[in-house]
Amino acid sequence: MNVIPAEQRTLRADARRNRERILASGRDLFARLGPEAQMDEIAAHAGVGIGTVYRHFPTKEALLTEMVRVRFQEFSEIALSVDDVDPREALETIMRRSAEAVEGDAGFQLAMMGSNELEWEGVEQQKAALAEVVGRVISRAVAAGAVREGFTFEDFAMVMCGVTATMYYKPGSADWRRYLELMLHGVCAP
Amino acid sequence: MNVIPAEQRTLRADARRNRERILASGRDLFARLGPEAQMDEIAAHAGVGIGTVYRHFPTKEALLTEMVRVRFQEFSEIALSVDDVDPREALETIMRRSAEAVEGDAGFQLAMMGSNELEWEGVEQQKAALAEVVGRVISRAVAAGAVREGFTFEDFAMVMCGVTATMYYKPGSADWRRYLELMLHGVCAP
DNA sequence: ACCTGAACACCGTTCAAGT
DNA sequence: ACCTGAACACCGTTCAAGT
């Protein structure tokens, strides 16, 4: 029933440490085991009781959601860092570097796939922030005639979602680069 | 331990009827409930005992696999039906009509997403058959200069996988058409 | 040869007791 | 204020008994 995001409260030092450990263990175990990763394992790996995991993250989905939220934050930082370069190149760089960031993060990929079950409320704010930064780059690119008329942030999100799906589909392969290449330049000959 | 695909054996009339009912119930319930659809519900909906479901499909994944296999068969038929028309148009038609076929089939989409868990052996043969028919169309399209050099069946599969992911992501929306449009003609301006 | 459903196993989640 | 882990609930799967 507590709706205040845990990371905004002031946590006792040990609680904050536990929270970080649980997140790190989650990333680690989801990457190694995929959806099979169990809550007890994550607790054990983090060196806490199962109850502590549930105190910080009320459901398994909530844990995944937080992992996604942190990545979205990272995407925004990536986008900000190229906000002033040539728009076409900026857009490509955002996509490529964001994709590279989550390349080994099967937890993120997993969460993105089963997105109906994800508690998106927690991510919405981060997504809105991302939309603003990326939206600016897209506008510039469209204005410069470098990206097709009518391309939107939602299209961008759809492309990135496809990249994520490709990564999940063939873990460890670089197929997603081919995928991004096709998305950027199209299947049909010029 | 029985490795003979169930559909190739001669089944007793009632068993065959049960098998079809279970498949139909699976399609129906996965479409309505997504991954939450339970094996008991599917059994009840099909009017059989839970043991009968497991006699025909040894795991939940096996049931989903068979649903996928049947769709792949359908894709091959679609591809065959346009084997002789203008290759560029043929390829677009295959993609569009295949996508439309699975638009409401959340079970198929679900199975495609969590594909590591899927028992792909059952589908491989159908996929190989599809590769042959679609590969022929792609070759003709590339030769005609209508599709970019180096485009392969695996690229085709990747695109279709992305379409499926988009459908699953936003059930009931037509976003996948936009997605396919981007894939065919690219994000970057010509 | 096939069907049935009670029983089992596994894993996400809760909650009473502890510091 | 936070932690712990035994106990519970749910659902995929099995198997002994039935036709």
GROMACS .gro file of C-alpha atoms (C1' of nucleotides) in nm:
model
  418
    1MET     CA    1   0.000   0.000   0.000
    2ASN     CA    2   0.302   0.226   0.023
    3VAL     CA    3   0.315   0.424  -0.299
    4ILE     CA    4   0.630   0.626  -0.230
    5PRO     CA    5   0.909   0.488  -0.450
    6ALA     CA    6   1.159   0.326  -0.218
    7GLU     CA    7   1.455   0.510  -0.368
    8GLN     CA    8   1.309   0.849  -0.271
    9ARG     CA    9   1.275   0.771   0.099
   10THR     CA   10   1.572   0.804   0.328
   11LEU     CA   11   1.673   0.450   0.405
   12ARG     CA   12   1.871   0.329   0.700
   13ALA     CA   13   2.228   0.261   0.593
   14ASP     CA   14   2.198  -0.117   0.610
   15ALA     CA   15   1.865  -0.111   0.427
   16ARG     CA   16   2.011   0.096   0.145
   17ARG     CA   17   2.303  -0.144   0.120
   18ASN     CA   18   2.065  -0.440   0.108
   19ARG     CA   19   1.857  -0.274  -0.160
   20GLU     CA   20   2.160  -0.224  -0.382
   21ARG     CA   21   2.279  -0.578  -0.324
   22ILE     CA   22   1.940  -0.719  -0.418
   23LEU     CA   23   1.936  -0.517  -0.740
   24ALA     CA   24   2.289  -0.628  -0.828
   25SER     CA   25   2.205  -0.991  -0.753
   26GLY     CA   26   1.891  -0.964  -0.962
   27ARG     CA   27   2.084  -0.831  -1.261
   28ASP     CA   28   2.345  -1.099  -1.215
   29LEU     CA   29   2.109  -1.394  -1.177
   30PHE     CA   30   1.860  -1.292  -1.445
   31ALA     CA   31   2.154  -1.256  -1.682
   32ARG     CA   32   2.280  -1.603  -1.595
   33LEU     CA   33   1.951  -1.793  -1.558
   34GLY     CA   34   1.692  -1.587  -1.743
   35PRO     CA   35   1.334  -1.610  -1.616
   36GLU     CA   36   1.429  -1.920  -1.416
   37ALA     CA   37   1.609  -1.703  -1.162
   38GLN     CA   38   1.422  -1.747  -0.834
   39MET     CA   39   1.354  -1.501  -0.560
   40ASP     CA   40   1.519  -1.721  -0.292
   41GLU     CA   41   1.833  -1.745  -0.504
   42ILE     CA   42   1.844  -1.370  -0.545
   43ALA     CA   43   1.799  -1.330  -0.170
   44ALA     CA   44   2.071  -1.584  -0.093
   45HIS     CA   45   2.307  -1.431  -0.350
   46ALA     CA   46   2.250  -1.089  -0.193
   47GLY     CA   47   2.305  -1.234   0.154
   48VAL     CA   48   1.961  -1.137   0.288
   49GLY     CA   49   1.644  -1.318   0.388
   50ILE     CA   50   1.364  -1.363   0.137
   51GLY     CA   51   1.149  -1.129   0.346
   52THR     CA   52   1.395  -0.848   0.290
   53VAL     CA   53   1.373  -0.885  -0.085
   54TYR     CA   54   0.995  -0.852  -0.061
   55ARG     CA   55   1.024  -0.556   0.175
   56HIS     CA   56   1.215  -0.364  -0.093
   57PHE     CA   57   1.039  -0.502  -0.399
   58PRO     CA   58   0.682  -0.619  -0.334
   59THR     CA   59   0.680  -0.855  -0.634
   60LYS     CA   60   0.923  -1.013  -0.875
   61GLU     CA   61   0.788  -0.777  -1.140
   62ALA     CA   62   0.865  -0.478  -0.918
   63LEU     CA   63   1.227  -0.587  -0.901
   64LEU     CA   64   1.243  -0.615  -1.279
   65THR     CA   65   1.068  -0.281  -1.313
   66GLU     CA   66   1.334  -0.109  -1.109
   67MET     CA   67   1.604  -0.266  -1.323
   68VAL     CA   68   1.427  -0.125  -1.628
   69ARG     CA   69   1.386   0.219  -1.471
   70VAL     CA   70   1.758   0.248  -1.405
   71ARG     CA   71   1.832   0.157  -1.768
   72PHE     CA   72   1.590   0.420  -1.897
   73GLN     CA   73   1.774   0.673  -1.686
   74GLU     CA   74   2.096   0.562  -1.851
   75PHE     CA   75   1.936   0.601  -2.196
   76SER     CA   76   1.849   0.960  -2.111
   77GLU     CA   77   2.209   1.028  -2.012
   78ILE     CA   78   2.333   0.878  -2.337
   79ALA     CA   79   2.087   1.091  -2.533
   80LEU     CA   80   2.188   1.405  -2.345
   81SER     CA   81   2.554   1.342  -2.416
   82VAL     CA   82   2.499   1.370  -2.793
   83ASP     CA   83   2.233   1.638  -2.781
   84ASP     CA   84   2.447   1.885  -2.975
   85VAL     CA   85   2.607   1.681  -3.253
   86ASP     CA   86   2.481   1.627  -3.607
   87PRO     CA   87   2.122   1.502  -3.557
   88ARG     CA   88   2.136   1.203  -3.788
   89GLU     CA   89   2.454   1.077  -3.630
   90ALA     CA   90   2.319   1.161  -3.284
   91LEU     CA   91   2.012   0.943  -3.335
   92GLU     CA   92   2.219   0.651  -3.459
   93THR     CA   93   2.459   0.689  -3.168
   94ILE     CA   94   2.176   0.695  -2.912
   95MET     CA   95   2.032   0.376  -3.053
   96ARG     CA   96   2.361   0.195  -3.083
   97ARG     CA   97   2.499   0.292  -2.745
   98SER     CA   98   2.169   0.230  -2.563
   99ALA     CA   99   2.151  -0.112  -2.722
  100GLU     CA  100   2.509  -0.188  -2.623
  101ALA     CA  101   2.428  -0.087  -2.265
  102VAL     CA  102   2.162  -0.358  -2.227
  103GLU     CA  103   2.332  -0.619  -2.443
  104GLY     CA  104   2.412  -0.851  -2.152
  105ASP     CA  105   2.118  -0.754  -1.933
  106ALA     CA  106   1.874  -1.040  -1.984
  107GLY     CA  107   1.664  -0.914  -1.691
  108PHE     CA  108   1.600  -0.590  -1.877
  109GLN     CA  109   1.525  -0.774  -2.197
  110LEU     CA  110   1.294  -1.016  -2.021
  111ALA     CA  111   1.104  -0.732  -1.857
  112MET     CA  112   1.065  -0.548  -2.188
  113MET     CA  113   0.918  -0.855  -2.356
  114GLY     CA  114   0.645  -0.940  -2.107
  115SER     CA  115   0.558  -0.577  -2.083
  116ASN     CA  116   0.189  -0.614  -2.005
  117GLU     CA  117   0.287  -0.768  -1.674
  118LEU     CA  118   0.544  -0.499  -1.602
  119GLU     CA  119   0.439  -0.232  -1.356
  120TRP     CA  120   0.498   0.048  -1.601
  121GLU     CA  121   0.392   0.325  -1.364
  122GLY     CA  122   0.737   0.316  -1.209
  123VAL     CA  123   0.901   0.361  -1.548
  124GLU     CA  124   0.665   0.619  -1.697
  125GLN     CA  125   0.846   0.919  -1.551
  126GLN     CA  126   1.180   0.803  -1.682
  127LYS     CA  127   1.024   0.731  -2.017
  128ALA     CA  128   0.876   1.081  -2.032
  129ALA     CA  129   1.218   1.229  -1.956
  130LEU     CA  130   1.370   1.016  -2.230
  131ALA     CA  131   1.096   1.119  -2.472
  132GLU     CA  132   1.186   1.483  -2.421
  133VAL     CA  133   1.556   1.446  -2.491
  134VAL     CA  134   1.523   1.201  -2.778
  135GLY     CA  135   1.225   1.391  -2.919
  136ARG     CA  136   1.446   1.695  -2.955
  137VAL     CA  137   1.708   1.501  -3.149
  138ILE     CA  138   1.441   1.348  -3.374
  139SER     CA  139   1.289   1.690  -3.447
  140ARG     CA  140   1.626   1.823  -3.549
  141ALA     CA  141   1.693   1.521  -3.768
  142VAL     CA  142   1.357   1.546  -3.943
  143ALA     CA  143   1.403   1.921  -3.993
  144ALA     CA  144   1.744   1.852  -4.147
  145GLY     CA  145   1.584   1.601  -4.382
  146ALA     CA  146   1.802   1.324  -4.242
  147VAL     CA  147   1.515   1.117  -4.106
  148ARG     CA  148   1.186   1.045  -4.275
  149GLU     CA  149   0.896   1.284  -4.224
  150GLY     CA  150   0.661   1.182  -3.939
  151PHE     CA  151   0.910   0.973  -3.745
  152THR     CA  152   0.823   0.997  -3.374
  153PHE     CA  153   0.953   0.901  -3.034
  154GLU     CA  154   0.702   0.617  -3.026
  155ASP     CA  155   0.858   0.486  -3.347
  156PHE     CA  156   1.196   0.516  -3.179
  157ALA     CA  157   1.066   0.318  -2.880
  158MET     CA  158   0.926   0.053  -3.114
  159VAL     CA  159   1.261   0.016  -3.288
  160MET     CA  160   1.446  -0.017  -2.958
  161CYS     CA  161   1.191  -0.271  -2.842
  162GLY     CA  162   1.262  -0.473  -3.153
  163VAL     CA  163   1.635  -0.454  -3.086
  164THR     CA  164   1.572  -0.583  -2.734
  165ALA     CA  165   1.358  -0.867  -2.867
  166THR     CA  166   1.637  -0.965  -3.105
  167MET     CA  167   1.889  -0.970  -2.821
  168TYR     CA  168   1.664  -1.186  -2.609
  169TYR     CA  169   1.595  -1.414  -2.900
  170LYS     CA  170   1.962  -1.483  -2.974
  171PRO     CA  171   2.159  -1.415  -2.658
  172GLY     CA  172   2.524  -1.336  -2.718
  173SER     CA  173   2.485  -1.284  -3.091
  174ALA     CA  174   2.538  -0.954  -3.271
  175ASP     CA  175   2.226  -0.999  -3.485
  176TRP     CA  176   2.071  -0.691  -3.329
  177ARG     CA  177   2.325  -0.477  -3.518
  178ARG     CA  178   2.200  -0.616  -3.847
  179TYR     CA  179   1.848  -0.554  -3.721
  180LEU     CA  180   1.922  -0.191  -3.639
  181GLU     CA  181   2.090  -0.150  -3.977
  182LEU     CA  182   1.777  -0.281  -4.151
  183MET     CA  183   1.559  -0.053  -3.942
  184LEU     CA  184   1.766   0.252  -4.024
  185HIS     CA  185   1.797   0.193  -4.397
  186GLY     CA  186   1.515  -0.044  -4.481
  187VAL     CA  187   1.473  -0.375  -4.654
  188CYS     CA  188   1.381  -0.237  -4.992
  189ALA     CA  189   1.655  -0.117  -5.224
  190PRO     CA  190   1.690   0.260  -5.248
  191MET     CA  191   1.020  -4.064  -2.401
  192ASN     CA  192   0.799  -4.098  -2.708
  193VAL     CA  193   0.966  -3.899  -2.985
  194ILE     CA  194   0.716  -3.963  -3.262
  195PRO     CA  195   0.520  -3.642  -3.323
  196ALA     CA  196   0.165  -3.707  -3.211
  197GLU     CA  197   0.010  -3.579  -3.532
  198GLN     CA  198   0.187  -3.845  -3.740
  199ARG     CA  199   0.052  -4.141  -3.549
  200THR     CA  200  -0.290  -4.279  -3.623
  201LEU     CA  201  -0.502  -4.176  -3.329
  202ARG     CA  202  -0.821  -4.332  -3.207
  203ALA     CA  203  -1.115  -4.119  -3.320
  204ASP     CA  204  -1.192  -3.984  -2.972
  205ALA     CA  205  -0.825  -3.913  -2.906
  206ARG     CA  206  -0.794  -3.715  -3.228
  207ARG     CA  207  -1.106  -3.519  -3.138
  208ASN     CA  208  -0.965  -3.446  -2.791
  209ARG     CA  209  -0.635  -3.333  -2.939
  210GLU     CA  210  -0.806  -3.083  -3.166
  211ARG     CA  211  -1.025  -2.956  -2.884
  212ILE     CA  212  -0.723  -2.903  -2.660
  213LEU     CA  213  -0.546  -2.706  -2.932
  214ALA     CA  214  -0.853  -2.493  -2.997
  215SER     CA  215  -0.900  -2.429  -2.625
  216GLY     CA  216  -0.535  -2.337  -2.593
  217ARG     CA  217  -0.557  -2.083  -2.873
  218ASP     CA  218  -0.875  -1.943  -2.725
  219LEU     CA  219  -0.756  -1.916  -2.365
  220PHE     CA  220  -0.406  -1.787  -2.441
  221ALA     CA  221  -0.567  -1.520  -2.658
  222ARG     CA  222  -0.800  -1.421  -2.376
  223LEU     CA  223  -0.572  -1.458  -2.073
  224GLY     CA  224  -0.218  -1.449  -2.209
  225PRO     CA  225   0.047  -1.641  -2.014
  226GLU     CA  226  -0.194  -1.664  -1.719
  227ALA     CA  227  -0.397  -1.928  -1.902
  228GLN     CA  228  -0.367  -2.244  -1.692
  229MET     CA  229  -0.347  -2.604  -1.797
  230ASP     CA  230  -0.653  -2.702  -1.586
  231GLU     CA  231  -0.856  -2.426  -1.749
  232ILE     CA  232  -0.755  -2.545  -2.093
  233ALA     CA  233  -0.847  -2.901  -1.997
  234ALA     CA  234  -1.184  -2.791  -1.855
  235HIS     CA  235  -1.256  -2.572  -2.158
  236ALA     CA  236  -1.178  -2.866  -2.385
  237GLY     CA  237  -1.397  -3.093  -2.175
  238VAL     CA  238  -1.118  -3.339  -2.089
  239GLY     CA  239  -0.921  -3.431  -1.779
  240ILE     CA  240  -0.587  -3.265  -1.711
  241GLY     CA  241  -0.415  -3.599  -1.768
  242THR     CA  242  -0.543  -3.607  -2.124
  243VAL     CA  243  -0.389  -3.270  -2.197
  244TYR     CA  244  -0.053  -3.401  -2.076
  245ARG     CA  245  -0.095  -3.723  -2.272
  246HIS     CA  246  -0.114  -3.521  -2.594
  247PHE     CA  247   0.125  -3.241  -2.499
  248PRO     CA  248   0.388  -3.340  -2.242
  249THR     CA  249   0.445  -2.980  -2.127
  250LYS     CA  250   0.280  -2.642  -2.155
  251GLU     CA  251   0.561  -2.543  -2.391
  252ALA     CA  252   0.485  -2.842  -2.612
  253LEU     CA  253   0.129  -2.719  -2.649
  254LEU     CA  254   0.252  -2.372  -2.747
  255THR     CA  255   0.507  -2.528  -2.982
  256GLU     CA  256   0.236  -2.711  -3.171
  257MET     CA  257   0.037  -2.389  -3.202
  258VAL     CA  258   0.347  -2.226  -3.352
  259ARG     CA  259   0.412  -2.516  -3.588
  260VAL     CA  260   0.064  -2.492  -3.735
  261ARG     CA  261   0.112  -2.120  -3.795
  262PHE     CA  262   0.444  -2.177  -3.969
  263GLN     CA  263   0.266  -2.421  -4.196
  264GLU     CA  264   0.015  -2.148  -4.273
  265PHE     CA  265   0.299  -1.905  -4.352
  266SER     CA  266   0.435  -2.151  -4.607
  267GLU     CA  267   0.095  -2.173  -4.772
  268ILE     CA  268   0.071  -1.796  -4.789
  269ALA     CA  269   0.418  -1.777  -4.939
  270LEU     CA  270   0.336  -2.045  -5.195
  271SER     CA  271   0.022  -1.862  -5.302
  272VAL     CA  272   0.223  -1.560  -5.420
  273ASP     CA  273   0.524  -1.750  -5.549
  274ASP     CA  274   0.472  -1.630  -5.904
  275VAL     CA  275   0.383  -1.262  -5.874
  276ASP     CA  276   0.618  -0.961  -5.886
  277PRO     CA  277   0.885  -1.045  -5.622
  278ARG     CA  278   0.885  -0.715  -5.439
  279GLU     CA  279   0.509  -0.719  -5.402
  280ALA     CA  280   0.518  -1.091  -5.319
  281LEU     CA  281   0.755  -1.034  -5.027
  282GLU     CA  282   0.544  -0.750  -4.888
  283THR     CA  283   0.230  -0.959  -4.925
  284ILE     CA  284   0.384  -1.256  -4.745
  285MET     CA  285   0.484  -1.037  -4.454
  286ARG     CA  286   0.157  -0.852  -4.431
  287ARG     CA  287  -0.069  -1.154  -4.467
  288SER     CA  288   0.138  -1.369  -4.229
  289ALA     CA  289   0.126  -1.093  -3.971
  290GLU     CA  290  -0.248  -1.055  -4.013
  291ALA     CA  291  -0.288  -1.430  -3.960
  292VAL     CA  292  -0.136  -1.419  -3.611
  293GLU     CA  293  -0.271  -1.077  -3.515
  294GLY     CA  294  -0.511  -1.212  -3.253
  295ASP     CA  295  -0.310  -1.521  -3.160
  296ALA     CA  296  -0.148  -1.421  -2.832
  297GLY     CA  297  -0.040  -1.781  -2.772
  298PHE     CA  298   0.171  -1.772  -3.086
  299GLN     CA  299   0.313  -1.434  -2.995
  300LEU     CA  300   0.388  -1.546  -2.642
  301ALA     CA  301   0.567  -1.855  -2.768
  302MET     CA  302   0.774  -1.653  -3.013
  303MET     CA  303   0.890  -1.418  -2.740
  304GLY     CA  304   1.017  -1.667  -2.487
  305SER     CA  305   1.175  -1.862  -2.764
  306ASN     CA  306   1.466  -2.009  -2.569
  307GLU     CA  307   1.213  -2.209  -2.370
  308LEU     CA  308   1.026  -2.318  -2.679
  309GLU     CA  309   1.093  -2.671  -2.796
  310TRP     CA  310   1.205  -2.558  -3.137
  311GLU     CA  311   1.280  -2.908  -3.267
  312GLY     CA  312   0.913  -2.951  -3.342
  313VAL     CA  313   0.908  -2.633  -3.546
  314GLU     CA  314   1.241  -2.670  -3.728
  315GLN     CA  315   1.103  -2.877  -4.013
  316GLN     CA  316   0.824  -2.630  -4.079
  317LYS     CA  317   1.073  -2.347  -4.061
  318ALA     CA  318   1.299  -2.518  -4.314
  319ALA     CA  319   1.004  -2.560  -4.550
  320LEU     CA  320   0.920  -2.192  -4.507
  321ALA     CA  321   1.282  -2.095  -4.567
  322GLU     CA  322   1.277  -2.267  -4.902
  323VAL     CA  323   0.964  -2.097  -5.034
  324VAL     CA  324   1.042  -1.753  -4.895
  325GLY     CA  325   1.410  -1.783  -4.989
  326ARG     CA  326   1.305  -1.824  -5.351
  327VAL     CA  327   1.097  -1.507  -5.341
  328ILE     CA  328   1.380  -1.316  -5.174
  329SER     CA  329   1.631  -1.432  -5.434
  330ARG     CA  330   1.404  -1.313  -5.713
  331ALA     CA  331   1.351  -0.979  -5.540
  332VAL     CA  332   1.722  -0.923  -5.487
  333ALA     CA  333   1.798  -1.022  -5.847
  334ALA     CA  334   1.536  -0.774  -5.965
  335GLY     CA  335   1.704  -0.503  -5.758
  336ALA     CA  336   1.387  -0.456  -5.555
  337VAL     CA  337   1.535  -0.561  -5.223
  338ARG     CA  338   1.874  -0.469  -5.085
  339GLU     CA  339   2.174  -0.686  -5.165
  340GLY     CA  340   2.248  -0.949  -4.900
  341PHE     CA  341   1.899  -0.969  -4.754
  342THR     CA  342   1.840  -1.326  -4.631
  343PHE     CA  343   1.568  -1.551  -4.493
  344GLU     CA  344   1.717  -1.502  -4.146
  345ASP     CA  345   1.667  -1.128  -4.190
  346PHE     CA  346   1.310  -1.200  -4.293
  347ALA     CA  347   1.260  -1.411  -3.980
  348MET     CA  348   1.406  -1.134  -3.767
  349VAL     CA  349   1.166  -0.880  -3.915
  350MET     CA  350   0.868  -1.107  -3.857
  351CYS     CA  351   0.985  -1.168  -3.503
  352GLY     CA  352   0.989  -0.792  -3.448
  353VAL     CA  353   0.638  -0.765  -3.587
  354THR     CA  354   0.525  -1.033  -3.343
  355ALA     CA  355   0.693  -0.854  -3.054
  356THR     CA  356   0.511  -0.534  -3.148
  357MET     CA  357   0.179  -0.715  -3.153
  358TYR     CA  358   0.241  -0.868  -2.815
  359TYR     CA  359   0.356  -0.536  -2.679
  360LYS     CA  360   0.042  -0.349  -2.780
  361PRO     CA  361  -0.238  -0.603  -2.817
  362GLY     CA  362  -0.519  -0.489  -3.044
  363SER     CA  363  -0.328  -0.195  -3.188
  364ALA     CA  364  -0.221  -0.164  -3.550
  365ASP     CA  365   0.126  -0.038  -3.458
  366TRP     CA  366   0.282  -0.343  -3.620
  367ARG     CA  367   0.183  -0.203  -3.961
  368ARG     CA  368   0.384   0.109  -3.893
  369TYR     CA  369   0.664  -0.115  -3.775
  370LEU     CA  370   0.661  -0.318  -4.095
  371GLU     CA  371   0.651   0.002  -4.297
  372LEU     CA  372   0.964   0.128  -4.116
  373MET     CA  373   1.135  -0.205  -4.169
  374LEU     CA  374   1.061  -0.208  -4.539
  375HIS     CA  375   1.159   0.148  -4.614
  376GLY     CA  376   1.381   0.250  -4.326
  377VAL     CA  377   1.401   0.527  -4.073
  378CYS     CA  378   1.647   0.743  -4.263
  379ALA     CA  379   1.523   0.964  -4.539
  380PRO     CA  380   1.594   0.835  -4.893
  381DA     C1'  381  -0.530  -4.754  -2.607
  382DC     C1'  382  -0.682  -4.385  -2.384
  383DC     C1'  383  -0.894  -4.118  -1.993
  384DT     C1'  384  -0.931  -3.932  -1.513
  385DG     C1'  385  -0.824  -3.643  -1.113
  386DA     C1'  386  -0.610  -3.673  -0.655
  387DA     C1'  387  -0.155  -3.597  -0.507
  388DC     C1'  388   0.302  -3.402  -0.555
  389DA     C1'  389   0.662  -3.049  -0.638
  390DC     C1'  390   0.809  -2.609  -0.713
  391DC     C1'  391   0.834  -2.133  -0.642
  392DG     C1'  392   0.618  -1.665  -0.555
  393DT     C1'  393   0.445  -1.440  -0.153
  394DT     C1'  394   0.300  -1.357   0.341
  395DC     C1'  395   0.333  -1.284   0.825
  396DA     C1'  396   0.439  -1.375   1.313
  397DA     C1'  397   0.847  -1.346   1.577
  398DG     C1'  398   1.290  -1.135   1.633
  399DT     C1'  399   1.660  -0.735   1.671
  400DA     C1'  400   1.270   0.057   1.140
  401DC     C1'  401   1.418  -0.331   0.943
  402DC     C1'  402   1.526  -0.839   0.911
  403DT     C1'  403   1.424  -1.345   0.910
  404DG     C1'  404   1.251  -1.786   0.741
  405DA     C1'  405   0.878  -2.119   0.823
  406DA     C1'  406   0.437  -2.164   0.629
  407DC     C1'  407   0.101  -2.088   0.268
  408DA     C1'  408  -0.096  -2.071  -0.206
  409DC     C1'  409  -0.085  -2.149  -0.667
  410DC     C1'  410  -0.013  -2.402  -1.071
  411DG     C1'  411   0.264  -2.727  -1.373
  412DT     C1'  412   0.323  -3.216  -1.380
  413DT     C1'  413   0.282  -3.721  -1.245
  414DC     C1'  414   0.085  -4.163  -1.175
  415DA     C1'  415  -0.219  -4.525  -0.989
  416DA     C1'  416  -0.675  -4.661  -1.086
  417DG     C1'  417  -1.036  -4.679  -1.423
  418DT     C1'  418  -1.281  -4.784  -1.901
   0.00000   0.00000   0.00000
